[in-house]
Amino acid sequence: MWLKIKRIFIPCRENNFRPNFLRSRFLFFYLIFLLGIKLAFISFLVYLPKSILFAQLSRDLLIELTNEVRVEEGLNELKENPLLNKAAFMKAQDMLTNDYFAHQSPEGKTPWYWIEKAGYEYQSAGENLAIGFMDSEELIKAWHNSFSHRHNLLDPYYQEIGMAVVRGEFEGKEVNVVVQLFARPAKSKNIQPPKELSYRPQKTTLSPESKKEIKEIEEVKTATATGTATGTGTEELNTKSEELHLFLSESKTVQEPSTKIFRFMIKNFDNFLQNITFYSIILIAFVLSLTISFRVNLRDRNFIYKTIYTVLLLMLLGFLNKQFVLEVVPHVLLIK
């Protein structure tokens, strides 16, 4: 085992002072493979904002990144509230429907209107808006670099958060609209729990005739409850259940394996690729330096030059990262 590793990575007599790692076709195929992964990742970043999954994934990630920023500043994490999610969703839908991008609608509806309409009682609240974003980290940085938005992100008084990301048409273009709500809930009224009963229920013995009457009554109730469900009532119930599921499900992180993979791709995959590229350059440069230190002559120069070109190409691949894509792909990020 050690001899094989030595031949692959270390210049020695067994490999004629040319490590197999450098002189084989491995580097060429490795370079092609890494380039293919990079191009696939770039395509993923460009296509993702147009997909159905983007709204849910970016919404969850924005809440996570918001709490990470707060924790870094020594603040409490915000708890997600389904009523604030509902208010944010209604506000986002209203902006797309009425084609405006502002804290106050053309009809004069303020952010607090939507919070109150959702049934959320609060002491204090704030709102951040965004439109046209491609990446969650890009948006958090934009908010953090703005004084008023950073004030909302880092306000220690807030305790809860609600988010909505909705894709729709705005000024003739398909965009993603983000509404982020912060709030401190109203103080709940102290309700005294009921006192324990001071008596014990008496055990009652029923006669056979009474048991028969009770059984008949239960059968009648069951038949009545089963037979009164009409078509209209079922449709209304299903509609309300779907609406309730829509807003309550937003407060939970989806745990399907495919969603976890997408979350990893969005948040961590770029750093993962950058680390692979960086350590590949370090390894190749180290092995090449060992090779040069052991033996250098005219016959070895082509071999050395090819390895150096490979290192340079890897360095160029390092620039093909998420930040490069965000700067090259045309999109206009607006915040309010």
mmCIF file of C-alpha atoms in Angstrom, residues 20-175:
data_model
loop_
_atom_site.group_PDB
_atom_site.id
_atom_site.type_symbol
_atom_site.label_atom_id
_atom_site.label_comp_id
_atom_site.label_asym_id
_atom_site.label_seq_id
_atom_site.Cartn_x
_atom_site.Cartn_y
_atom_site.Cartn_z
ATOM 1 C CA ASN A 20 2.068 8.986 -11.525
ATOM 2 C CA PHE A 21 -0.354 11.565 -10.141
ATOM 3 C CA LEU A 22 1.182 14.192 -12.449
ATOM 4 C CA ARG A 23 2.282 12.293 -15.545
ATOM 5 C CA SER A 24 -0.832 10.190 -16.079
ATOM 6 C CA ARG A 25 -4.023 11.356 -17.784
ATOM 7 C CA PHE A 26 -5.678 11.700 -14.402
ATOM 8 C CA LEU A 27 -5.150 15.474 -14.211
ATOM 9 C CA PHE A 28 -6.680 16.009 -17.652
ATOM 10 C CA PHE A 29 -9.820 14.014 -16.868
ATOM 11 C CA TYR A 30 -10.004 15.514 -13.384
ATOM 12 C CA LEU A 31 -9.903 19.000 -14.905
ATOM 13 C CA ILE A 32 -12.666 18.143 -17.392
ATOM 14 C CA PHE A 33 -14.776 16.606 -14.618
ATOM 15 C CA LEU A 34 -14.392 19.671 -12.367
ATOM 16 C CA LEU A 35 -15.232 21.993 -15.265
ATOM 17 C CA GLY A 36 -18.383 19.973 -15.986
ATOM 18 C CA ILE A 37 -19.484 20.187 -12.347
ATOM 19 C CA LYS A 38 -18.887 23.946 -12.335
ATOM 20 C CA LEU A 39 -20.908 24.499 -15.515
ATOM 21 C CA ALA A 40 -23.740 22.312 -14.192
ATOM 22 C CA PHE A 41 -23.782 24.317 -10.954
ATOM 23 C CA ILE A 42 -23.894 27.613 -12.864
ATOM 24 C CA SER A 43 -26.851 26.326 -14.897
ATOM 25 C CA PHE A 44 -28.540 25.304 -11.639
ATOM 26 C CA LEU A 45 -28.088 28.801 -10.153
ATOM 27 C CA VAL A 46 -29.518 30.472 -13.274
ATOM 28 C CA TYR A 47 -32.515 28.143 -13.583
ATOM 29 C CA LEU A 48 -33.430 27.805 -9.895
ATOM 30 C CA PRO A 49 -35.134 31.232 -9.438
ATOM 31 C CA LYS A 50 -37.602 30.217 -12.154
ATOM 32 C CA SER A 51 -38.499 26.880 -10.546
ATOM 33 C CA ILE A 52 -41.392 26.009 -8.239
ATOM 34 C CA LEU A 53 -39.085 24.982 -5.387
ATOM 35 C CA PHE A 54 -37.319 28.344 -5.224
ATOM 36 C CA ALA A 55 -39.997 30.134 -3.172
ATOM 37 C CA GLN A 56 -40.069 27.568 -0.345
ATOM 38 C CA LEU A 57 -36.325 26.937 -0.317
ATOM 39 C CA SER A 58 -35.323 30.599 -0.350
ATOM 40 C CA ARG A 59 -37.966 31.501 2.257
ATOM 41 C CA ASP A 60 -36.631 28.914 4.708
ATOM 42 C CA LEU A 61 -33.047 29.891 3.965
ATOM 43 C CA LEU A 62 -33.747 33.611 4.453
ATOM 44 C CA ILE A 63 -35.142 32.916 7.935
ATOM 45 C CA GLU A 64 -32.117 30.762 8.724
ATOM 46 C CA LEU A 65 -29.658 33.410 7.482
ATOM 47 C CA THR A 66 -31.513 36.156 9.370
ATOM 48 C CA ASN A 67 -31.133 34.234 12.617
ATOM 49 C CA GLU A 68 -27.474 33.527 11.855
ATOM 50 C CA VAL A 69 -26.841 37.280 11.476
ATOM 51 C CA ARG A 70 -28.634 37.959 14.760
ATOM 52 C CA VAL A 71 -26.722 35.255 16.641
ATOM 53 C CA GLU A 72 -23.420 36.657 15.336
ATOM 54 C CA GLU A 73 -24.414 39.988 16.911
ATOM 55 C CA GLY A 74 -25.294 38.302 20.204
ATOM 56 C CA LEU A 75 -29.063 38.656 19.726
ATOM 57 C CA ASN A 76 -31.905 36.187 20.209
ATOM 58 C CA GLU A 77 -33.138 34.025 17.337
ATOM 59 C CA LEU A 78 -36.546 34.912 15.930
ATOM 60 C CA LYS A 79 -39.326 32.350 16.165
ATOM 61 C CA GLU A 80 -41.316 31.788 12.990
ATOM 62 C CA ASN A 81 -45.019 32.576 13.343
ATOM 63 C CA PRO A 82 -47.620 31.169 10.877
ATOM 64 C CA LEU A 83 -49.845 34.261 11.214
ATOM 65 C CA LEU A 84 -46.957 36.508 10.227
ATOM 66 C CA ASN A 85 -46.279 34.132 7.315
ATOM 67 C CA LYS A 86 -49.891 34.581 6.267
ATOM 68 C CA ALA A 87 -49.671 38.372 6.525
ATOM 69 C CA ALA A 88 -46.458 38.396 4.465
ATOM 70 C CA PHE A 89 -48.041 36.176 1.825
ATOM 71 C CA MET A 90 -51.113 38.412 1.523
ATOM 72 C CA LYS A 91 -48.908 41.512 1.226
ATOM 73 C CA ALA A 92 -46.776 39.898 -1.508
ATOM 74 C CA GLN A 93 -49.863 38.823 -3.437
ATOM 75 C CA ASP A 94 -51.340 42.310 -3.171
ATOM 76 C CA MET A 95 -48.159 43.903 -4.540
ATOM 77 C CA LEU A 96 -48.146 41.597 -7.562
ATOM 78 C CA THR A 97 -51.886 41.970 -8.138
ATOM 79 C CA ASN A 98 -51.829 45.776 -7.988
ATOM 80 C CA ASP A 99 -48.369 46.156 -9.551
ATOM 81 C CA TYR A 100 -46.624 48.203 -6.856
ATOM 82 C CA PHE A 101 -43.510 47.813 -4.725
ATOM 83 C CA ALA A 102 -43.779 49.824 -1.536
ATOM 84 C CA HIS A 103 -44.524 49.532 2.153
ATOM 85 C CA GLN A 104 -47.863 51.286 1.591
ATOM 86 C CA SER A 105 -50.253 50.236 -1.169
ATOM 87 C CA PRO A 106 -51.865 52.718 -3.593
ATOM 88 C CA GLU A 107 -55.058 52.244 -1.582
ATOM 89 C CA GLY A 108 -53.253 53.331 1.579
ATOM 90 C CA LYS A 109 -52.900 49.869 3.172
ATOM 91 C CA THR A 110 -49.905 49.794 5.505
ATOM 92 C CA PRO A 111 -47.901 46.704 6.522
ATOM 93 C CA TRP A 112 -49.801 46.698 9.813
ATOM 94 C CA TYR A 113 -53.078 46.275 7.915
ATOM 95 C CA TRP A 114 -51.968 42.837 6.689
ATOM 96 C CA ILE A 115 -50.651 41.816 10.096
ATOM 97 C CA GLU A 116 -53.951 42.717 11.740
ATOM 98 C CA LYS A 117 -55.934 41.072 8.940
ATOM 99 C CA ALA A 118 -54.051 37.828 9.587
ATOM 100 C CA GLY A 119 -55.227 38.003 13.213
ATOM 101 C CA TYR A 120 -51.829 38.687 14.764
ATOM 102 C CA GLU A 121 -51.762 40.926 17.850
ATOM 103 C CA TYR A 122 -48.511 42.805 18.320
ATOM 104 C CA GLN A 123 -46.737 45.450 20.336
ATOM 105 C CA SER A 124 -44.224 46.430 17.647
ATOM 106 C CA ALA A 125 -43.595 45.364 14.044
ATOM 107 C CA GLY A 126 -41.336 46.031 11.069
ATOM 108 C CA GLU A 127 -41.123 45.118 7.399
ATOM 109 C CA ASN A 128 -38.381 44.465 4.822
ATOM 110 C CA LEU A 129 -39.190 44.127 1.113
ATOM 111 C CA ALA A 130 -37.211 42.881 -1.868
ATOM 112 C CA ILE A 131 -37.833 42.098 -5.508
ATOM 113 C CA GLY A 132 -35.786 40.582 -8.311
ATOM 114 C CA PHE A 133 -33.286 38.596 -6.214
ATOM 115 C CA MET A 134 -31.514 35.410 -7.354
ATOM 116 C CA ASP A 135 -29.786 34.280 -4.177
ATOM 117 C CA SER A 136 -30.723 34.380 -0.487
ATOM 118 C CA GLU A 137 -27.242 35.341 0.704
ATOM 119 C CA GLU A 138 -27.158 38.157 -1.845
ATOM 120 C CA LEU A 139 -30.405 39.525 -0.427
ATOM 121 C CA ILE A 140 -29.337 39.262 3.216
ATOM 122 C CA LYS A 141 -26.145 41.176 2.376
ATOM 123 C CA ALA A 142 -28.180 43.885 0.624
ATOM 124 C CA TRP A 143 -30.469 44.262 3.644
ATOM 125 C CA HIS A 144 -27.519 44.215 6.022
ATOM 126 C CA ASN A 145 -25.773 46.996 4.073
ATOM 127 C CA SER A 146 -28.852 49.232 4.347
ATOM 128 C CA PHE A 147 -29.250 51.149 7.624
ATOM 129 C CA SER A 148 -33.038 50.886 7.898
ATOM 130 C CA HIS A 149 -33.166 47.223 6.856
ATOM 131 C CA ARG A 150 -30.283 46.302 9.147
ATOM 132 C CA HIS A 151 -32.199 47.972 11.988
ATOM 133 C CA ASN A 152 -35.064 45.533 11.421
ATOM 134 C CA LEU A 153 -32.723 42.544 11.102
ATOM 135 C CA LEU A 154 -30.906 43.360 14.341
ATOM 136 C CA ASP A 155 -33.633 44.900 16.475
ATOM 137 C CA PRO A 156 -33.361 43.133 19.866
ATOM 138 C CA TYR A 157 -36.994 43.979 20.679
ATOM 139 C CA TYR A 158 -38.417 41.663 18.003
ATOM 140 C CA GLN A 159 -39.209 38.071 18.933
ATOM 141 C CA GLU A 160 -41.018 36.577 15.911
ATOM 142 C CA ILE A 161 -40.676 36.563 12.142
ATOM 143 C CA GLY A 162 -42.832 35.815 9.106
ATOM 144 C CA MET A 163 -41.693 35.382 5.492
ATOM 145 C CA ALA A 164 -43.207 34.976 2.061
ATOM 146 C CA VAL A 165 -41.529 34.546 -1.330
ATOM 147 C CA VAL A 166 -43.975 34.740 -4.228
ATOM 148 C CA ARG A 167 -43.201 34.588 -7.945
ATOM 149 C CA GLY A 168 -45.343 36.616 -10.314
ATOM 150 C CA GLU A 169 -45.465 39.315 -12.965
ATOM 151 C CA PHE A 170 -44.328 42.811 -12.011
ATOM 152 C CA GLU A 171 -44.139 45.583 -14.605
ATOM 153 C CA GLY A 172 -44.273 42.981 -17.374
ATOM 154 C CA LYS A 173 -41.477 40.762 -15.997
ATOM 155 C CA GLU A 174 -41.490 37.507 -14.017
ATOM 156 C CA VAL A 175 -39.878 38.242 -10.650
#
